[in-house]
Amino acid sequence: MTIDLDDIERLPLKEYTEKAYLDYSMYVILDRALPHIGDGLKPVQRRIVYAMSELGLSSISKYKKSARTVGDVLGKFHPHGDSACYEAMVLMAQSFSYRYPLIDGQGNWGSPDDPKSFAAMRYTEAKLTRYAELLLSELGQGTVDWQANFDGTLQEPVTLPARVPNVLLNGSTGIAVGMATDIPPHNLREVVNACVTLLDDPGAGLDDLCEHIRGPDYPTDAEIVTPREDILKMYATGNGSVRMRARYEREDADIVITALPHQTSGAKVLEQIAAQMQAKKLPLVEDLRDESDHENPTRLVIVPRSNRVNAAALMDHLFATTDLERSYRVNLNMIGLDGRPRVKPLYDILVEWLEYRTATVRRRLEYRLDKVEKRLHILEGLLIAYLNLDEVIRIIRTEDEPKPVLMETFGITDIQAEAILETKLRHLAKLEEMKIRGEQEKLEAERDELLKILGSNAKLKRLVRKELLEDAEKYGDERRSPLVERAAAQALDETALMPSEPLTVVLSRMGWVRAAKGHDFDVESLSYKAGDGFLAAARVRSNQQVVFLDSTGRAYTLPANSFPSARGQGEPLTGRLSPPSGAEFVAVIGGDNDSDWLLASDAGYGFLTKFAEMTGKQKAGKAVLSLPDNARVLTPIPVAQRDGARVVAVSSLGHLLVFPLAELPELSKGKGNKIIGIPNPKAKSREEIMVGLVAVSEGGSARVLSGKRHLNLKPSDLDQYAGERARRGNLLPRGFRNVTGLEIDQES
């Protein structure tokens, strides 16, 4: 066999691939992934519903095996995979997936925890729901166009004559080529009321429609927490997102979750919470239980560790870190009446669907009018026959071809003559004439009414409006997903989640650190390595941060609960931190982030700062205190209260100065301002330095240490040393001028 090369079509590869991909793209967009605005169904869904109606599987019929339905769909209308077809069928039967299910399933059709746990189609049975009547009831009334199936042997509807805007009621999701759709479900009564508003007032705007459609309505009782402004913007553009949050209630000390967001698995939520508990990131929770059953489909119990746990804060954390709160993308993309896919705002969707519905009703009325007129035409012929019954019988008995004779004798049409000839003998009774006249009167009245409606757009709109309200009353229900505006969920800070226990962090002279439980721990009793000893301690809570200060004025932050036990020797800070070469750790402090501290150098300079200003970088530290030449860091001083507090500073040669704390600036870092006047030559040579600094609350006392001796300074005594900041101060009494330290008198 030879091939004529002239008969072969030649195309550049570029053109062929472009055309092939474009054809495939359009097929996926129009015939697979996107719903039609008219009935809100994708082709596979439409074919399943139509095939079930052809099998007689109405809501009042008996169930039939799902495999029977899938076989009919594949064999007659949808030549694709059976598993994909069955999954589409399952989705329409799941009450937790569809707001208004189209299929009534019997058997295992999956569960909210695992929607794909449904049984095989040979085990399940199905029929259509009552709601599916809204899509099918007008199918045989000339309302829609029909097309040939894939092999041209059967006809299938291009769309179904939906009596309600199913595209919004059940929504749709799908991924096509270059586009996708995510249409959320809505409440039937709300959407119908919005349609009625448009029918009553064509000039109504989006705000008027959103008075009725307040937001999506998912098949779950969880809350929609998206702000109203965002919902209005979503409906105005056709794009946006919706946030759903689980609902919970308190039962004694327990927290009981009673509703989960759409398509959220309770088992997965419990796994997420348990994972945080196992990682010791959720110490506020002691136990979890799943008490869901037939009567309570969602009942997840969270047991807090104690009654002191703030349930609202705990749930806010879980909303932010688990699927107890989820966001759903909204993309109102669908195939319009023009056959083109487009993202449509809510107003356009309703206007276009009402156009589809009005055209459907008009076609239904025209179809009925045609039927009525044809029947009236036949009745007119039958009436003539009854009025001339003897002659009609004679013609039928004597004539070989009675039809043309009847037509010529009585002036009737072919259709009328055929109807007369097909009339059975038992109907040739006088009573039948009365029945014909009664039917004729009834049909004439119906014809007149149909003509009036078809001749008036206003009456046609009123009919559409009336039918919509009747359907909403019959098939509608109350909103399931309440709309509640709430603040965005925030995860708790890691420190807030940790148990708060008292700890004493101990720092040795050689920079080793350890932690002991409690605040009454005797730090002097600890054993140290040879040549080492106690340097400083900080009493903190286990969920707080600890700041270490080195000799260069840099601050390092570490969590208090990260240190080894005080039973051992501890660990060197240099294993975790990287201070500058030659630097030594000189102090350890801890407290709340908003606590006040005095930072100073022994050159007599310092400033007030917040604890939070010293925290931050860990390994390399954070420059906080700048040191003058030859100066050293003093241990940071806590400030109990600011109002009325005074700063007490003392030099090594016995000069003591008292001034109001308010005269010191609050800084985040730096050298600070001069606290007490120390002559520069002596400061550089370190003949005189500031050896003590405290912040005394109003009415408080201080104690000067001089070797083994000490001098108590009551408030009246401190007044004698009062002066302006940066002054030299007054000399202490003889015998106390060789000062070694200064502390607050705790007994005052």
XYZ file of C-alpha atoms in Angstrom:
748
model
C 0.000 0.000 0.000
C 1.414 3.342 -1.017
C 0.739 6.639 0.780
C 0.151 9.781 -1.225
C 2.166 12.457 0.550
C -0.018 15.134 -1.043
C -2.963 13.903 1.059
C -1.079 14.417 4.349
C -1.834 17.648 6.185
C 1.341 19.440 7.185
C 1.526 21.797 10.168
C 4.478 23.392 11.945
C 4.993 21.715 15.321
C 4.559 25.055 17.088
C 1.103 25.607 15.572
C 0.029 22.027 16.206
C 1.044 22.029 19.879
C -0.532 25.457 20.452
C -3.818 24.330 18.918
C -3.802 20.995 20.747
C -3.130 22.612 24.112
C -5.718 25.322 23.510
C -8.334 22.722 22.570
C -7.529 20.736 25.693
C -7.650 23.872 27.841
C -11.050 24.898 26.535
C -12.350 21.359 27.051
C -11.210 21.309 30.690
C -12.614 24.783 31.322
C -15.989 24.332 29.637
C -16.660 20.606 29.958
C -15.027 19.528 33.188
C -13.931 21.966 35.901
C -16.246 24.994 35.962
C -19.960 25.093 36.814
C -22.584 26.727 34.607
C -24.385 29.729 36.055
C -27.765 28.283 35.036
C -27.856 25.107 37.123
C -24.584 25.450 39.050
C -23.382 22.018 37.923
C -20.317 20.692 36.173
C -20.961 18.294 33.257
C -20.258 15.143 35.295
C -22.611 16.279 38.070
C -25.325 17.178 35.560
C -25.015 13.792 33.863
C -25.204 11.923 37.168
C -28.377 13.754 38.217
C -29.957 13.328 34.766
C -29.029 9.641 34.556
C -30.557 9.011 37.987
C -33.771 10.750 36.918
C -33.874 8.568 33.798
C -33.464 5.511 36.031
C -36.513 6.634 37.997
C -34.528 7.265 41.179
C -36.713 10.090 42.498
C -36.921 10.990 46.172
C -39.971 8.731 46.644
C -38.556 5.698 44.844
C -36.510 2.825 46.254
C -32.737 3.002 46.504
C -30.633 1.380 43.783
C -26.998 0.351 43.780
C -24.619 3.211 43.036
C -22.800 0.991 40.554
C -26.002 0.947 38.468
C -26.010 4.733 38.298
C -22.281 5.000 37.566
C -22.600 2.404 34.816
C -25.424 4.336 33.155
C -23.500 7.618 33.400
C -20.340 6.145 31.869
C -22.080 4.084 29.232
C -24.498 6.731 28.024
C -23.128 10.207 28.746
C -19.689 10.445 30.376
C -16.977 8.155 28.944
C -14.414 8.685 31.719
C -13.093 6.823 34.762
C -15.587 5.183 37.086
C -13.738 6.215 40.260
C -13.820 9.912 39.337
C -17.510 9.656 38.462
C -18.316 7.870 41.727
C -16.346 10.432 43.779
C -18.384 13.213 42.176
C -21.522 11.284 43.085
C -20.340 10.800 46.677
C -19.637 14.504 47.078
C -23.229 15.350 46.117
C -24.486 12.892 48.756
C -22.384 14.118 51.712
C -24.374 16.448 53.942
C -21.128 17.808 55.394
C -19.808 18.681 51.918
C -22.963 19.973 50.170
C -25.221 22.552 51.779
C -28.195 21.048 49.949
C -27.274 17.476 48.900
C -28.605 16.289 45.547
C -28.281 12.578 46.306
C -29.757 10.590 49.169
C -27.274 7.853 49.974
C -27.706 4.639 51.921
C -24.629 2.914 53.277
C -21.174 4.271 54.060
C -20.768 7.592 52.256
C -17.781 8.856 54.255
C -17.537 10.958 57.406
C -16.414 14.508 58.275
C -13.195 13.062 59.764
C -12.388 11.255 56.531
C -14.620 12.268 53.582
C -12.936 9.696 51.343
C -13.658 6.748 53.611
C -16.816 5.907 51.641
C -17.543 2.318 50.643
C -17.174 1.042 47.077
C -20.055 1.712 44.698
C -21.054 -1.948 44.687
C -21.988 -1.617 48.369
C -23.752 1.754 48.512
C -27.207 2.651 47.278
C -28.633 5.996 46.226
C -31.567 7.986 44.938
C -32.218 11.684 44.371
C -33.184 14.052 47.197
C -36.251 16.269 47.266
C -34.000 19.257 46.556
C -32.974 17.670 43.221
C -36.579 18.212 42.086
C -35.732 21.906 41.831
C -33.271 21.037 39.073
C -35.291 18.386 37.238
C -38.991 19.129 37.629
C -39.239 21.241 34.455
C -36.873 19.148 32.325
C -39.509 17.643 30.015
C -41.311 20.937 29.431
C -39.266 22.398 26.597
C -37.231 24.518 28.979
C -33.663 23.657 27.938
C -31.626 22.826 24.874
C -30.522 19.275 24.200
C -27.399 17.860 22.614
C -26.249 14.489 21.374
C -24.285 12.315 23.746
C -20.713 11.262 22.979
C -21.689 8.566 20.453
C -24.713 10.351 19.005
C -27.213 7.688 20.060
C -28.936 9.624 22.849
C -29.828 13.184 23.790
C -28.764 14.886 27.012
C -29.647 18.347 28.390
C -27.097 21.119 27.890
C -28.143 22.510 31.293
C -30.859 21.643 33.793
C -33.823 24.012 34.293
C -32.949 24.996 37.864
C -35.738 26.755 39.727
C -33.242 28.279 42.206
C -29.670 29.651 41.795
C -27.926 26.395 42.686
C -24.556 27.841 41.632
C -24.602 29.899 44.854
C -26.508 27.485 47.067
C -24.145 24.504 46.855
C -21.133 26.332 45.498
C -18.356 24.598 43.602
C -14.621 24.028 43.540
C -12.507 23.106 40.556
C -9.127 23.584 38.919
C -9.085 24.148 35.170
C -6.203 25.234 32.950
C -5.048 28.710 33.855
C -8.024 29.295 36.124
C -9.891 27.832 39.079
C -13.164 28.278 40.900
C -14.028 28.400 44.601
C -17.682 29.283 45.097
C -18.877 28.985 48.714
C -22.362 27.662 49.552
C -25.159 30.028 50.586
C -28.530 29.872 52.294
C -31.502 29.220 50.003
C -33.881 31.656 51.665
C -31.304 34.449 51.777
C -30.419 34.060 48.088
C -34.081 33.884 47.044
C -34.859 37.037 49.034
C -32.020 38.804 47.220
C -33.429 37.618 43.865
C -36.874 38.905 44.856
C -35.313 42.251 45.751
C -33.843 42.468 42.248
C -37.161 41.512 40.657
C -39.016 44.145 42.696
C -36.375 46.821 42.193
C -34.051 46.363 39.193
C -32.074 49.373 40.420
C -31.111 47.663 43.695
C -27.381 47.676 44.413
C -24.940 45.364 46.154
C -25.692 46.840 49.589
C -29.387 46.053 49.118
C -28.587 42.466 48.111
C -26.235 42.009 51.062
C -29.022 42.988 53.432
C -30.334 39.508 52.625
C -27.146 37.609 51.665
C -25.022 38.403 54.712
C -22.326 35.907 53.761
C -21.730 32.260 52.822
C -23.589 29.538 54.720
C -21.545 26.356 55.057
C -22.976 22.963 56.088
C -21.554 23.367 59.596
C -22.470 25.311 62.739
C -19.017 26.905 63.030
C -18.803 30.696 63.061
C -17.889 32.873 60.100
C -15.617 35.544 61.616
C -14.747 37.510 58.476
C -15.459 41.266 58.946
C -18.507 42.545 57.056
C -16.372 44.988 55.054
C -14.309 42.084 53.715
C -17.449 40.143 52.803
C -18.884 43.135 50.939
C -15.593 43.585 49.093
C -15.578 39.861 48.222
C -19.067 40.096 46.735
C -18.189 43.314 44.903
C -15.133 41.830 43.164
C -15.845 38.087 43.085
C -12.574 37.392 44.904
C -11.630 37.185 48.572
C -11.557 34.789 51.476
C -13.752 33.634 54.338
C -12.515 32.711 57.821
C -14.352 30.122 59.891
C -13.796 29.426 63.555
C -14.894 26.475 65.691
C -17.510 27.004 68.376
C -16.938 25.937 71.951
C -18.608 26.116 75.344
C -17.538 25.611 78.947
C -18.698 22.607 80.949
C -17.375 23.124 84.463
C -13.623 23.412 83.903
C -13.609 21.597 80.554
C -13.705 23.232 77.105
C -16.068 21.421 74.717
C -15.804 22.086 70.970
C -19.252 21.625 69.421
C -18.737 22.724 65.815
C -15.744 22.619 63.461
C -15.023 24.671 60.331
C -16.122 23.317 56.950
C -14.267 20.147 55.860
C -12.220 20.074 59.074
C -11.411 16.728 60.644
C -11.870 16.471 64.402
C -9.274 13.706 64.536
C -6.734 15.922 62.787
C -7.434 18.802 65.178
C -6.811 16.528 68.159
C -3.575 15.339 66.527
C -2.422 18.943 66.102
C -3.157 19.776 69.738
C -1.535 16.534 70.942
C 1.587 17.301 68.899
C 1.965 20.615 70.742
C 1.481 18.848 74.078
C 4.109 16.221 73.239
C 6.549 18.946 72.193
C 5.901 20.592 75.579
C 4.645 23.703 73.830
C 1.180 23.517 75.355
C 1.493 22.927 79.123
C -1.889 24.613 79.694
C -3.691 21.453 78.507
C -3.782 18.294 80.602
C -5.948 15.941 78.511
C -7.913 15.564 75.252
C -10.998 13.455 74.568
C -13.146 12.786 71.526
C -16.695 12.194 72.772
C -18.387 12.540 69.377
C -21.281 10.164 68.743
C -24.494 9.912 66.731
C -26.328 12.441 68.891
C -23.325 14.789 69.119
C -21.464 14.567 65.780
C -18.843 17.004 67.066
C -17.819 16.913 70.710
C -14.110 17.396 71.365
C -13.191 17.908 75.026
C -10.102 19.858 76.078
C -9.182 19.556 79.771
C -7.104 22.537 81.029
C -4.352 21.882 83.550
C -6.062 23.976 86.221
C -8.997 26.297 86.849
C -6.625 29.249 86.602
C -6.075 28.689 82.872
C -7.651 31.468 80.801
C -9.906 29.495 78.463
C -10.376 32.396 76.038
C -6.611 32.923 75.691
C -6.012 29.174 75.300
C -8.658 28.841 72.578
C -7.316 31.954 70.844
C -3.924 30.231 70.699
C -5.469 27.023 69.330
C -7.424 29.002 66.724
C -4.139 30.492 65.510
C -2.128 27.261 65.513
C -4.594 24.516 64.509
C -7.425 23.895 62.062
C -9.933 25.144 64.625
C -9.829 28.283 62.504
C -9.455 28.092 58.717
C -9.581 30.434 55.769
C -11.363 29.524 52.551
C -10.505 31.086 49.234
C -13.425 32.625 47.327
C -13.253 32.929 43.544
C -16.679 33.307 41.918
C -15.567 31.942 38.546
C -18.231 30.261 36.385
C -19.458 29.790 32.817
C -21.965 32.489 31.945
C -24.927 32.460 29.600
C -22.571 33.549 26.807
C -20.603 30.309 27.240
C -17.514 32.100 28.540
C -15.840 31.654 31.926
C -15.528 34.791 34.031
C -15.150 35.836 37.653
C -18.439 37.543 38.448
C -19.470 39.770 41.356
C -22.582 38.796 43.284
C -24.794 41.383 41.578
C -23.896 40.108 38.101
C -24.466 36.486 39.145
C -27.992 37.159 40.385
C -28.924 39.378 37.429
C -27.639 36.798 34.943
C -29.299 33.893 36.743
C -32.625 35.743 36.828
C -32.257 36.258 33.091
C -31.723 32.486 32.747
C -34.677 31.701 35.004
C -36.985 34.160 33.239
C -36.065 32.660 29.859
C -36.641 29.161 31.270
C -40.095 30.089 32.596
C -40.976 31.739 29.294
C -39.953 28.592 27.389
C -41.995 26.478 29.813
C -45.077 28.652 29.310
C -44.651 28.694 25.530
C -44.289 24.905 25.542
C -47.428 24.585 27.636
C -49.293 27.059 25.430
C -48.392 25.010 22.372
C -49.662 21.855 24.093
C -52.890 23.589 25.132
C -53.550 24.929 21.648
C -52.917 21.533 20.095
C -55.305 19.899 22.537
C -57.948 22.558 21.926
C -57.586 21.933 18.225
C -58.195 18.208 18.755
C -61.106 18.848 21.128
C -62.702 21.081 18.517
C -62.596 18.182 16.041
C -63.918 15.705 18.597
C -66.796 18.029 19.390
C -67.741 18.163 15.713
C -67.710 14.375 15.653
C -70.015 14.096 18.656
C -72.433 16.597 17.170
C -72.511 14.505 13.952
C -72.011 11.130 15.491
C -74.287 9.112 13.150
C -72.710 10.543 10.004
C -69.194 9.952 11.361
C -70.029 6.312 12.102
C -71.549 5.862 8.658
C -68.455 7.262 6.932
C -66.135 5.094 8.981
C -68.193 1.951 8.218
C -68.728 2.527 4.515
C -65.657 4.353 3.266
C -62.408 2.593 2.416
C -60.423 5.757 3.218
C -62.538 7.507 5.885
C -59.961 10.193 6.828
C -60.165 12.322 3.617
C -63.942 11.945 3.539
C -64.221 13.146 7.155
C -61.922 16.082 6.389
C -63.966 17.064 3.335
C -67.399 16.498 4.926
C -66.821 18.412 8.173
C -63.980 20.756 7.135
C -61.578 19.397 9.762
C -57.791 19.046 9.659
C -55.707 15.912 9.323
C -54.864 15.980 13.036
C -58.516 16.284 14.004
C -59.557 13.474 11.657
C -56.818 11.236 13.044
C -57.995 11.935 16.593
C -61.593 11.022 15.622
C -60.498 7.770 14.043
C -58.420 6.830 17.097
C -61.311 7.382 19.482
C -62.444 4.113 21.080
C -66.067 2.988 20.821
C -66.562 3.043 24.576
C -65.893 6.781 24.561
C -68.730 7.436 22.096
C -71.230 8.186 24.831
C -73.283 11.303 25.291
C -71.459 11.971 28.571
C -68.164 12.405 26.684
C -69.513 15.522 24.996
C -69.909 17.179 28.400
C -66.394 16.139 29.369
C -65.003 17.602 26.148
C -66.808 20.895 26.672
C -65.592 21.046 30.281
C -61.991 20.323 29.262
C -62.308 22.847 26.435
C -63.444 25.586 28.787
C -60.671 24.812 31.240
C -57.989 24.821 28.545
C -59.297 28.016 26.977
C -59.043 29.732 30.354
C -55.512 28.393 30.767
C -54.605 29.541 27.268
C -55.888 33.041 27.981
C -53.890 33.166 31.207
C -50.731 31.936 29.461
C -51.137 34.548 26.738
C -51.541 37.278 29.339
C -48.374 36.245 31.168
C -46.343 35.832 27.977
C -47.573 39.180 26.736
C -46.532 41.063 29.899
C -43.001 41.177 31.313
C -44.396 42.411 34.623
C -46.673 39.352 34.969
C -43.839 37.056 33.948
C -41.634 38.584 36.683
C -44.430 38.176 39.214
C -44.711 34.490 38.317
C -40.949 33.980 38.677
C -41.079 35.821 42.029
C -44.016 33.734 43.283
C -42.355 30.443 42.348
C -39.066 31.459 43.966
C -40.758 32.298 47.265
C -42.745 29.054 47.204
C -39.591 27.003 46.591
C -37.714 28.862 49.338
C -40.515 28.142 51.784
C -40.716 24.471 50.801
C -37.026 23.590 50.512
C -35.283 26.333 52.516
C -34.025 26.288 56.096
C -32.440 28.585 58.649
C -28.823 29.724 58.399
C -26.377 27.191 59.830
C -23.138 29.212 59.968
C -23.619 32.247 62.239
C -21.790 35.430 61.291
C -19.850 36.827 64.250
C -17.184 39.504 63.955
C -14.188 38.599 66.108
C -10.620 39.812 66.370
C -7.958 37.825 64.561
C -6.609 34.908 66.597
C -3.153 35.355 68.090
C -0.861 32.547 69.171
C 0.329 32.863 72.752
C 3.926 33.834 73.296
C 6.076 30.797 74.018
C 6.852 32.108 77.487
C 3.141 32.441 78.282
C 2.651 28.773 77.442
C 5.370 27.575 79.789
C 4.583 26.689 83.381
C 5.469 29.547 85.724
C 7.580 28.154 88.563
C 10.056 29.972 90.821
C 13.711 29.543 89.848
C 16.987 30.878 91.164
C 19.625 31.295 88.454
C 23.163 31.261 89.878
C 26.222 32.720 88.111
C 29.771 31.907 89.258
C 32.843 34.140 88.998
C 34.214 32.006 86.141
C 30.963 32.295 84.139
C 29.284 28.999 84.961
C 25.497 29.005 85.297
C 22.881 26.695 86.825
C 19.335 26.948 88.151
C 17.662 25.787 91.364
C 13.928 25.431 91.970
C 12.455 27.944 94.384
C 13.427 31.405 95.583
C 14.528 30.400 99.088
C 17.507 28.420 97.818
C 20.775 28.986 99.737
C 23.183 29.951 96.965
C 26.119 30.144 99.403
C 25.846 26.393 100.055
C 26.591 25.412 96.470
C 29.859 23.745 95.626
C 32.069 25.222 92.909
C 35.042 24.136 90.860
C 38.489 24.810 92.255
C 39.280 28.512 92.020
C 35.630 29.423 91.334
C 32.939 30.811 93.591
C 29.594 32.560 93.805
C 29.174 35.813 91.848
C 25.478 36.648 91.454
C 21.984 35.175 91.504
C 18.631 36.158 89.983
C 15.262 35.083 91.315
C 12.943 34.608 88.324
C 10.035 32.531 87.000
C 10.625 29.553 84.731
C 8.771 31.231 81.833
C 10.870 34.400 81.965
C 14.063 35.477 80.246
C 17.375 35.976 82.007
C 19.899 38.667 81.028
C 23.645 38.287 81.561
C 25.812 41.411 81.498
C 29.486 41.216 80.595
C 32.363 43.535 81.460
C 32.073 45.401 78.129
C 28.432 46.422 78.725
C 26.874 43.850 76.389
C 23.672 42.003 77.390
C 22.867 38.386 76.515
C 19.423 36.783 76.782
C 18.616 33.153 77.562
C 15.403 31.439 78.754
C 15.403 30.763 82.488
C 14.249 27.164 82.098
C 17.149 26.225 79.825
C 19.860 25.901 82.496
C 21.061 22.682 84.130
C 20.102 21.793 87.678
C 21.927 23.360 90.606
C 22.746 19.878 91.869
C 25.635 19.787 89.424
C 28.346 22.277 88.545
C 26.283 23.872 85.798
C 27.572 24.777 82.351
C 29.854 27.556 81.041
C 28.029 30.435 79.390
C 30.718 30.606 76.741
C 29.338 27.328 75.393
C 26.212 29.165 74.311
C 27.312 32.790 74.079
C 30.142 34.544 72.269
C 31.343 37.519 74.344
C 34.250 39.663 73.061
C 37.751 38.401 73.725
C 38.791 39.057 77.330
C 35.251 39.942 78.487
C 33.879 38.417 81.668
C 30.314 37.995 82.852
C 29.652 40.331 85.766
C 25.914 40.159 86.494
C 22.720 38.167 86.001
C 19.224 39.719 86.254
C 15.653 38.704 85.479
C 12.129 40.103 85.607
C 9.113 41.176 83.604
C 9.676 42.947 80.315
C 8.214 46.207 81.640
C 10.247 46.241 84.885
C 12.588 49.235 85.416
C 16.344 48.966 85.955
C 19.248 51.331 86.605
C 22.323 50.675 84.456
C 25.529 52.425 85.461
C 29.317 52.330 85.309
C 31.623 53.011 88.246
C 32.738 56.199 86.440
C 29.503 57.719 87.719
C 27.349 57.582 84.564
C 24.070 55.729 84.088
C 20.466 55.733 82.910
C 17.080 54.184 83.476
C 15.855 51.429 81.124
C 13.266 48.690 80.719
C 14.171 45.032 81.070
C 12.821 44.440 77.542
C 15.440 46.859 76.168
C 18.194 44.561 77.408
C 16.745 41.417 75.852
C 17.127 40.431 72.214
C 20.150 38.909 70.594
C 21.515 35.826 72.273
C 24.831 34.524 71.005
C 26.572 37.789 70.072
C 24.880 39.884 72.721
C 23.446 43.380 72.529
C 25.371 46.583 73.235
C 23.516 48.250 76.105
C 25.920 50.172 78.360
C 28.776 52.248 76.902
C 31.781 52.520 79.259
C 34.107 55.522 79.643
C 37.857 54.828 79.717
C 38.943 52.561 82.571
C 35.326 52.256 83.812
C 33.643 49.053 84.882
C 30.056 47.832 84.867
C 28.063 48.032 88.073
C 25.442 45.411 88.848
C 22.077 46.601 87.409
C 19.775 47.975 90.084
C 16.017 47.156 90.133
C 13.575 50.029 90.514
C 10.527 49.011 92.540
C 8.501 52.121 91.694
C 9.157 55.359 89.877
C 6.829 57.827 91.564
C 8.608 59.590 94.423
C 11.691 57.353 94.156
C 15.162 58.738 94.811
C 18.583 57.691 93.534
C 21.270 57.215 96.174
C 24.856 57.123 94.872
C 28.069 56.865 96.857
C 31.746 57.062 95.876
C 34.595 55.011 97.262
C 35.892 58.083 99.168
C 32.630 58.610 101.050
C 30.774 61.191 98.960
C 27.039 60.424 98.965
C 24.425 62.114 96.772
C 20.628 61.787 96.805
C 18.436 63.135 93.965
C 15.027 62.361 92.411
C 14.899 59.380 90.045
C 12.954 61.541 87.561
C 16.179 63.481 86.831
C 17.708 60.413 85.153
C 16.757 59.832 81.485
C 15.176 56.631 80.217
C 17.286 55.203 77.371
C 17.484 51.975 75.432
C 21.285 52.042 75.351
C 24.237 54.379 75.737
C 26.566 55.892 78.317
C 23.835 57.678 80.214
C 24.026 60.931 82.188
C 26.354 61.789 85.057
C 24.934 60.533 88.337
C 27.554 61.735 90.859
C 30.427 64.093 90.273
C 33.771 62.317 90.406
C 36.808 64.401 89.371
C 38.108 63.158 86.049
C 41.761 62.698 87.082
C 40.700 60.537 89.959
C 38.200 58.621 87.807
C 40.844 57.768 85.228
C 43.290 56.682 87.827
C 40.480 54.897 89.681
C 41.482 56.604 92.932
C 37.784 57.393 93.371
C 34.908 55.487 91.731
C 31.178 55.093 92.259
C 30.903 51.945 94.335
C 27.225 51.982 95.236
C 23.936 52.902 93.604
C 20.357 52.161 94.680
C 16.866 53.422 93.885
C 14.987 54.036 97.130
C 11.200 54.162 97.063
C 9.397 57.071 98.671
C 9.872 56.823 102.456
C 12.575 54.173 102.073
C 15.978 53.918 103.765
C 19.480 52.925 102.649
C 22.503 51.295 104.281
C 26.133 52.217 103.608
C 28.663 49.431 103.953
C 32.208 50.153 105.066
C 34.057 46.932 105.640
C 32.295 45.179 108.514
C 30.611 48.370 109.650
C 27.384 49.783 108.237
C 25.502 53.053 108.521
C 21.682 53.146 108.309
C 20.294 56.245 106.594
C 16.624 56.910 107.310
C 14.560 59.207 105.020
C 15.434 62.236 107.162
C 19.134 61.292 107.022
C 18.980 60.990 103.240
C 17.548 64.514 103.065
C 20.894 65.834 104.376
C 22.629 64.450 101.274
C 19.997 65.675 98.779
C 21.250 67.666 95.828
C 21.057 68.030 92.096
C 22.071 65.171 89.833
C 25.809 65.152 88.898
C 26.844 67.068 92.043
C 29.715 65.953 94.235
C 27.500 65.081 97.199
C 28.253 65.390 100.923
C 30.859 63.436 102.864
C 29.742 60.646 105.112
C 30.750 60.717 108.795
C 34.320 59.772 109.653
C 34.761 56.040 109.908
C 32.397 55.405 106.977
C 34.317 57.117 104.204
C 36.069 53.989 102.988
C 32.859 52.770 101.335
C 32.648 49.216 100.036
C 28.975 49.088 99.086
C 25.471 50.464 99.298
C 22.161 48.649 99.689
C 18.499 49.327 100.402
C 17.540 48.910 104.060
C 14.927 46.153 103.749
C 13.898 46.547 107.417
C 12.729 50.130 106.962
